[in-house]
CSV table of C-alpha atoms in Angstrom, one decimal:
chain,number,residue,atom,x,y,z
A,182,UNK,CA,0.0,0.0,0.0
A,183,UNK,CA,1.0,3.6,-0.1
A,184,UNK,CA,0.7,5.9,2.8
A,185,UNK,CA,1.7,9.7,3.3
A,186,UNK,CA,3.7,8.7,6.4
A,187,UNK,CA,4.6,5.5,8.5
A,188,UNK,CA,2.0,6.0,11.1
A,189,UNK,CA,-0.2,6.3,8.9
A,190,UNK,CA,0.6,2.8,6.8
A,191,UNK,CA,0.7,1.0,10.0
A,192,UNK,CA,-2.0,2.2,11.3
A,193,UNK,CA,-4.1,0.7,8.2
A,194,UNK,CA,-1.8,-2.4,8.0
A,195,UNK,CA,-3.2,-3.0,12.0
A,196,UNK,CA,-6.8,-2.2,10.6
A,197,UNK,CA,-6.9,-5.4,7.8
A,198,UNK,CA,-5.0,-7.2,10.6
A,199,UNK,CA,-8.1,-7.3,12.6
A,200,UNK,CA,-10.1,-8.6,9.8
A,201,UNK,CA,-8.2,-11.2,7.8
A,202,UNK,CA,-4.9,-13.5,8.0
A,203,UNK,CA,-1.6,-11.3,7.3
A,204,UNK,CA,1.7,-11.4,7.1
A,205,UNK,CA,2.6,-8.2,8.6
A,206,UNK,CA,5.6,-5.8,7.7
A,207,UNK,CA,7.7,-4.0,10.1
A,208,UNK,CA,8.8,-1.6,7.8
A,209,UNK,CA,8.0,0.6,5.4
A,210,UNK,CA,9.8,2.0,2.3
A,211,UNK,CA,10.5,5.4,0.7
A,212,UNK,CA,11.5,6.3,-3.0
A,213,UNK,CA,14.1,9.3,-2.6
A,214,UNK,CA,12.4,12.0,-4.2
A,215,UNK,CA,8.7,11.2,-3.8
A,216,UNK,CA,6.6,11.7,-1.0
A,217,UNK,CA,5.2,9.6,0.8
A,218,UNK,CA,6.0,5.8,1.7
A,219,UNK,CA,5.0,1.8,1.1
A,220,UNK,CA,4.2,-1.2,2.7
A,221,UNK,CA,3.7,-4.4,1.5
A,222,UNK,CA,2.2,-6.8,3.7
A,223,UNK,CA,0.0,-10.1,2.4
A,224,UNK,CA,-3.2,-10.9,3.8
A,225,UNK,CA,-5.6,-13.7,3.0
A,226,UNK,CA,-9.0,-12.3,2.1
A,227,UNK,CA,-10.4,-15.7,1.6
A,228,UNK,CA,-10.8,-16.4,5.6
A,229,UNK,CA,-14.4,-16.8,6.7
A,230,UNK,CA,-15.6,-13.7,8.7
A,231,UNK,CA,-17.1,-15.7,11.0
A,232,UNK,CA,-14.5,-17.7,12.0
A,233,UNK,CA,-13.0,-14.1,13.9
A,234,UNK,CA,-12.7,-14.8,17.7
């Protein structure tokens, strides 16, 4: 994903952790030059809802 800060991509990385499966990052990158920053992070949107705790 692409975020305007670090905070900001963690904070939405923490949101589809609450939903589905992921593999979550623990940091993010940055393209010198361009603002902003990404995450990539892999989540599996094929878990049932219902099987949440």
């Amino acid at each position: 994903m692409a975020a305007c800060d670090e905070q900001t991509a963690f904070a939405v990385q923490e949101l589809l952790a609450g939903r589905w499966a992921i593999a979550s990052a623990d940091r993010t990158t940055r393209v010198p030059g361009e603002p902003g920053v990404r995450l990539r992070c892999y989540l599996d949107v094929r878990q049932d809802l219902d099987s949440q705790p």
